[in-house]
Short mmCIF file of C-alpha atoms in Angstrom, two decimals:
data_model
loop_
_atom_site.label_atom_id
_atom_site.label_comp_id
_atom_site.label_asym_id
_atom_site.label_seq_id
_atom_site.Cartn_x
_atom_site.Cartn_y
_atom_site.Cartn_z
CA MET A 206 -100.48 15.38 -16.52
CA GLY A 207 -103.65 16.89 -17.99
CA ASP A 208 -106.22 15.15 -20.11
CA ASP A 209 -106.46 15.41 -23.88
CA ASN A 210 -108.48 18.61 -23.63
CA ASP A 211 -105.67 20.55 -21.96
CA GLU A 212 -104.53 23.66 -23.83
CA ARG A 213 -101.71 25.78 -22.46
CA PRO A 214 -101.01 29.13 -24.12
CA PRO A 215 -97.49 30.43 -23.65
CA ALA A 216 -97.09 31.69 -20.11
CA ASN A 217 -94.85 31.27 -17.14
CA PRO A 218 -96.90 29.34 -14.52
CA ALA A 219 -95.65 31.72 -11.84
CA ASP A 220 -97.21 34.61 -13.73
CA LEU A 221 -100.60 33.02 -14.47
CA GLU A 222 -102.40 34.83 -11.68
CA ALA A 223 -101.32 38.17 -13.12
CA LEU A 224 -102.67 37.35 -16.58
CA ALA A 225 -106.21 37.64 -17.85
CA VAL A 226 -107.70 34.35 -19.01
CA PRO A 227 -107.48 34.36 -22.84
CA GLU A 228 -110.68 34.33 -24.84
CA GLY A 229 -111.84 30.79 -25.46
CA PHE A 230 -110.12 29.38 -22.37
CA GLU A 231 -111.03 28.82 -18.74
CA LEU A 232 -108.85 28.47 -15.68
CA GLY A 233 -108.73 24.90 -14.39
CA ALA A 234 -108.44 23.77 -10.78
CA ASP A 235 -104.75 23.05 -11.35
CA GLY A 236 -104.10 26.63 -12.49
CA GLY A 237 -103.78 25.63 -16.15
CA TYR A 238 -105.85 26.78 -19.10
CA ARG A 239 -108.42 24.53 -20.76
CA ALA A 240 -110.12 25.19 -24.08
CA THR A 241 -113.84 25.78 -23.82
CA ASP A 242 -116.37 24.06 -26.04
CA SER A 243 -116.78 27.27 -28.06
CA ILE A 244 -113.14 27.39 -29.13
CA ASP A 245 -113.19 23.66 -29.97
CA ALA A 246 -116.18 24.29 -32.23
CA LYS A 247 -114.41 27.19 -33.96
CA TRP A 248 -111.35 25.05 -34.66
CA ALA A 249 -113.48 22.17 -35.95
CA ALA A 250 -115.10 24.58 -38.41
CA ARG A 251 -111.72 26.02 -39.38
CA GLY A 252 -110.28 22.68 -40.43
CA PRO A 253 -106.64 21.64 -40.83
CA TYR A 254 -103.93 23.86 -42.28
CA VAL A 255 -102.41 22.06 -45.26
CA ILE A 256 -99.01 22.96 -46.73
CA PRO A 257 -98.23 21.39 -50.12
CA LEU A 258 -94.76 19.96 -50.71
CA SER A 259 -95.32 19.18 -54.38
CA LEU A 260 -97.03 20.99 -57.23
CA ASP A 261 -99.61 18.22 -57.67
CA GLY A 262 -100.48 18.19 -53.97
CA ARG A 263 -99.77 14.49 -53.52
CA GLU A 264 -97.09 15.37 -50.99
CA ALA A 265 -98.09 17.65 -48.13
CA VAL A 266 -98.18 18.25 -44.40
CA SER A 267 -101.55 18.69 -42.70
CA PHE A 268 -101.78 20.36 -39.27
CA GLU A 269 -104.28 19.24 -36.65
CA PRO A 270 -106.99 21.92 -36.28
CA ARG A 271 -106.39 22.55 -32.57
CA GLN A 272 -104.78 25.58 -30.99
CA PHE A 273 -101.12 25.07 -30.01
CA SER A 274 -101.29 21.37 -30.93
CA GLY A 275 -98.22 21.42 -33.18
CA TRP A 276 -99.09 18.00 -34.61
CA ALA A 277 -99.03 17.48 -38.37
CA SER A 278 -99.17 14.49 -40.66
CA TYR A 279 -96.84 13.95 -43.60
CA LEU A 280 -98.62 12.67 -46.70
CA SER A 281 -96.94 11.06 -49.67
CA GLU A 282 -97.60 8.28 -52.14
CA ASP A 283 -94.82 6.19 -50.58
CA PHE A 284 -96.46 6.23 -47.16
CA GLU A 285 -99.88 5.68 -48.70
CA ARG A 286 -98.64 2.57 -50.53
CA SER A 287 -97.06 1.32 -47.30
CA ARG A 288 -100.35 1.79 -45.43
CA ALA A 289 -98.55 3.95 -42.89
CA LEU A 290 -99.25 7.29 -41.22
CA LEU A 291 -96.43 9.58 -40.17
CA LEU A 292 -97.13 12.15 -37.46
CA LEU A 293 -94.74 15.03 -36.78
CA HIS A 294 -94.69 17.29 -33.74
CA ILE A 295 -93.57 20.76 -34.80
CA GLY A 296 -92.22 23.35 -32.38
CA PRO A 297 -89.40 25.84 -31.77
CA CYS A 298 -85.96 24.26 -32.17
CA ASP A 299 -84.70 25.93 -28.97
CA ASP A 300 -85.68 28.55 -26.39
CA GLY A 301 -83.81 31.37 -28.09
CA PRO A 302 -85.51 34.47 -29.49
CA ALA A 303 -87.29 34.00 -32.82
CA ALA A 304 -86.32 30.32 -32.87
CA PRO A 305 -87.16 28.60 -36.18
CA LEU A 306 -89.64 25.73 -36.18
CA ALA A 307 -88.30 22.18 -36.26
CA ILE A 308 -89.54 18.61 -36.23
CA ARG A 309 -89.40 17.75 -32.52
CA GLU A 310 -90.94 14.26 -32.50
CA VAL A 311 -91.92 11.58 -35.00
CA ARG A 312 -94.61 8.89 -34.60
CA LEU A 313 -95.05 6.16 -37.18
CA MET A 314 -98.28 4.16 -37.36
CA THR A 315 -99.15 1.24 -39.64
CA PHE A 316 -102.66 0.14 -40.59
CA GLU A 317 -101.93 -3.52 -41.23
CA PRO A 318 -99.40 -6.12 -40.03
CA VAL A 319 -96.03 -5.63 -41.73
CA ASN A 320 -92.42 -6.47 -41.13
CA PHE A 321 -90.86 -3.61 -39.17
CA PRO A 322 -91.01 -0.72 -41.68
CA GLY A 323 -89.38 2.02 -39.65
CA SER A 324 -85.91 2.30 -41.15
CA SER A 325 -87.01 2.19 -44.80
CA LEU A 326 -89.88 4.65 -44.34
CA LEU A 327 -88.01 7.10 -42.15
CA ARG A 328 -85.41 7.48 -44.89
CA LEU A 329 -88.18 8.84 -47.13
CA ILE A 330 -89.01 11.80 -44.88
CA PRO A 331 -87.90 15.09 -46.52
CA TRP A 332 -86.80 16.69 -43.24
CA GLU A 333 -85.22 19.79 -44.75
CA ARG A 334 -88.09 20.48 -47.15
CA ILE A 335 -90.69 20.19 -44.36
CA GLU A 336 -88.74 22.55 -42.10
CA ALA A 337 -88.28 25.00 -44.97
CA ALA A 338 -92.03 24.95 -45.62
CA VAL A 339 -93.07 25.63 -42.02
CA ASN A 340 -90.50 28.44 -41.65
CA GLN A 341 -91.66 30.51 -44.61
CA PRO A 342 -92.48 33.92 -43.10
CA SER A 343 -95.88 33.98 -44.79
CA ARG A 344 -96.74 30.58 -43.26
CA ARG A 345 -95.27 31.29 -39.80
CA ALA A 346 -97.94 33.95 -39.28
CA ILE A 347 -100.66 31.32 -39.78
CA LEU A 348 -98.86 28.60 -37.82
CA ALA A 349 -98.66 30.89 -34.78
CA ASP A 350 -102.15 29.62 -33.92
CA PHE A 351 -101.34 25.97 -34.57
CA VAL A 352 -97.91 25.63 -32.92
CA ASP A 353 -97.10 26.21 -29.25
CA PRO A 354 -94.34 28.86 -29.13
CA ARG A 355 -92.78 27.49 -25.94
CA PHE A 356 -89.70 25.27 -25.80
CA PRO A 357 -90.02 22.48 -25.01
CA ALA A 358 -93.72 22.56 -25.79
CA PRO A 359 -96.13 20.34 -23.80
CA ASN A 360 -96.93 17.33 -25.91
CA PRO A 361 -99.94 15.19 -24.97
CA GLY A 362 -100.26 13.94 -28.55
CA PRO A 363 -102.92 14.56 -31.20
CA ARG A 364 -106.52 14.38 -30.05
CA ASP A 365 -108.00 12.31 -32.85
CA LEU A 366 -106.95 10.88 -36.19
CA HIS A 367 -110.25 10.83 -38.04
CA GLU A 368 -109.91 13.21 -40.98
CA TRP A 369 -107.25 15.91 -40.69
CA PRO A 370 -104.19 13.60 -41.05
CA PHE A 371 -105.35 12.63 -44.53
CA GLN A 372 -106.28 16.08 -45.84
CA ARG A 373 -104.44 17.07 -49.00
CA PRO A 374 -104.53 20.45 -50.77
CA LYS A 375 -107.83 21.06 -52.50
CA GLU A 376 -106.13 22.68 -55.50
CA ARG A 377 -102.88 22.14 -57.37
CA LEU A 378 -100.06 24.45 -56.38
CA SER A 379 -98.88 26.95 -58.97
CA GLN A 380 -95.19 27.03 -59.79
CA PRO A 381 -93.78 29.67 -57.41
CA ASP A 382 -92.43 32.82 -59.00
CA LEU A 383 -88.82 32.96 -57.82
CA ARG A 384 -87.92 36.14 -59.68
CA LEU A 385 -86.66 39.03 -57.59
CA GLU A 386 -86.39 42.75 -58.16
CA VAL A 387 -82.68 43.15 -57.51
CA PRO A 388 -81.71 46.70 -56.44
CA GLU A 389 -78.63 48.21 -57.97
CA GLY A 390 -75.49 48.64 -55.90
CA TYR A 391 -73.66 46.33 -53.54
CA ARG A 392 -75.56 47.21 -50.34
CA LYS A 393 -79.22 46.26 -50.52
CA PRO A 394 -82.12 47.01 -48.14
CA ASP A 395 -83.70 44.59 -45.67
CA ALA A 396 -86.80 44.40 -47.85
CA PHE A 397 -84.78 42.73 -50.60
CA TYR A 398 -83.26 40.15 -48.27
CA ALA A 399 -86.69 39.43 -46.77
CA GLU A 400 -87.86 38.60 -50.31
CA VAL A 401 -84.78 36.42 -50.81
CA ALA A 402 -85.71 34.50 -47.65
CA GLU A 403 -89.32 33.98 -48.73
CA ARG A 404 -88.41 32.88 -52.28
CA PHE A 405 -85.60 30.63 -51.08
CA LEU A 406 -87.87 28.85 -48.58
CA GLN A 407 -90.60 28.52 -51.22
CA ALA A 408 -88.11 26.75 -53.46
CA ALA A 409 -86.62 24.70 -50.61
CA ALA A 410 -90.05 23.32 -49.72
CA LEU A 411 -90.42 21.86 -53.22
CA SER A 412 -86.90 21.22 -54.48
CA PRO A 413 -83.65 19.67 -53.22
CA ARG A 414 -81.71 22.41 -55.09
CA PRO A 415 -83.34 25.70 -54.04
CA ALA A 416 -80.28 27.93 -54.47
CA GLN A 417 -79.76 26.66 -58.02
CA ASP A 418 -83.47 27.20 -58.80
CA LEU A 419 -83.31 30.74 -57.44
CA ALA A 420 -80.17 31.46 -59.48
CA GLU A 421 -81.72 30.20 -62.71
CA ALA A 422 -84.92 32.20 -62.16
CA ASN A 423 -82.92 35.41 -61.68
CA GLU A 424 -80.18 34.70 -64.25
CA VAL A 425 -77.37 35.01 -61.74
CA LYS A 426 -74.64 32.66 -60.58
CA PRO A 427 -75.39 30.27 -57.69
CA THR A 428 -72.55 31.94 -55.77
CA THR A 429 -74.52 35.19 -55.92
CA VAL A 430 -77.58 33.51 -54.46
CA HIS A 431 -75.49 31.92 -51.70
CA ARG A 432 -74.18 35.41 -50.86
CA TRP A 433 -77.73 36.75 -50.67
CA ILE A 434 -78.74 33.85 -48.41
CA ARG A 435 -75.80 34.42 -46.06
CA GLU A 436 -76.71 38.11 -45.78
CA ALA A 437 -80.39 37.32 -45.15
CA LYS A 438 -79.32 35.01 -42.31
CA ALA A 439 -76.89 37.59 -40.93
CA ARG A 440 -79.71 40.15 -40.80
CA GLY A 441 -82.01 37.72 -39.00
CA LEU A 442 -84.40 37.48 -41.94
CA LEU A 443 -83.81 33.80 -42.70
CA ALA A 444 -83.53 31.12 -40.02
CA LEU A 445 -83.57 27.34 -40.21
CA PRO A 446 -82.98 24.81 -37.42
CA GLY A 447 -79.74 23.59 -39.00
CA ASP A 448 -78.26 27.08 -38.73
CA ARG A 449 -78.64 27.30 -34.95
CA LYS A 450 -75.50 26.75 -32.90
CA PRO A 451 -75.85 24.37 -29.92
CA ARG A 452 -76.36 26.30 -26.70
CA THR A 453 -73.70 25.86 -24.05
CA PRO A 454 -74.55 24.88 -20.44
CA ASP A 455 -73.79 28.45 -19.34
CA GLU A 456 -76.28 29.83 -21.87
CA ASN A 457 -78.98 27.45 -20.63
CA THR A 458 -78.67 28.53 -16.98
#
């Protein structure tokens, strides 16, 4: 096991010798990559990446500002009142191509003695809304720096818990515009279904009824939106962990 400063960009260990050492890393004695002080300083200046889960910003996930960490905190008034901190390890849900991000591990911490709070607090976690938020295509591009793309990702735990786990959005979130420009005709281009995916995940991060919200915004029936969503998934433009079929032993060998 490495120490807390270990950073391992995606690479097959057998191929490490054939790869150039990435900028900001150095090759350790064990053949692994370690972040240099310069990259640590850049990440400290960059700060956490915060994704709001409510319009007022009281509910959010905040990602540790460390390359390939994958650790995020979930912030809500319920957890704040309970004097508890919830940490989530985010990573690919499987080793398949273009695997969606999923919650891979949960750690619950309390700041004062309480009767065991786990079961009551864990029921408050909005699993589906968090996974919808981190899988928005516009956010995945940013999270590529924060989340290790390997499965299963190495997981030494977060480095420190001083400030980033408590960082909420600095500004209120505007109500997302869920309206779509719907092309005429039955067959529609990929660009339309890519927009369906983005708008659906925007709604799903904030609402327990995203398809209904999308239908109301576009003055169509919910069945129409469900058809759009199915087509977006069929074209590989919308992926969530719950949609992945379990891999068989033959597929894993």
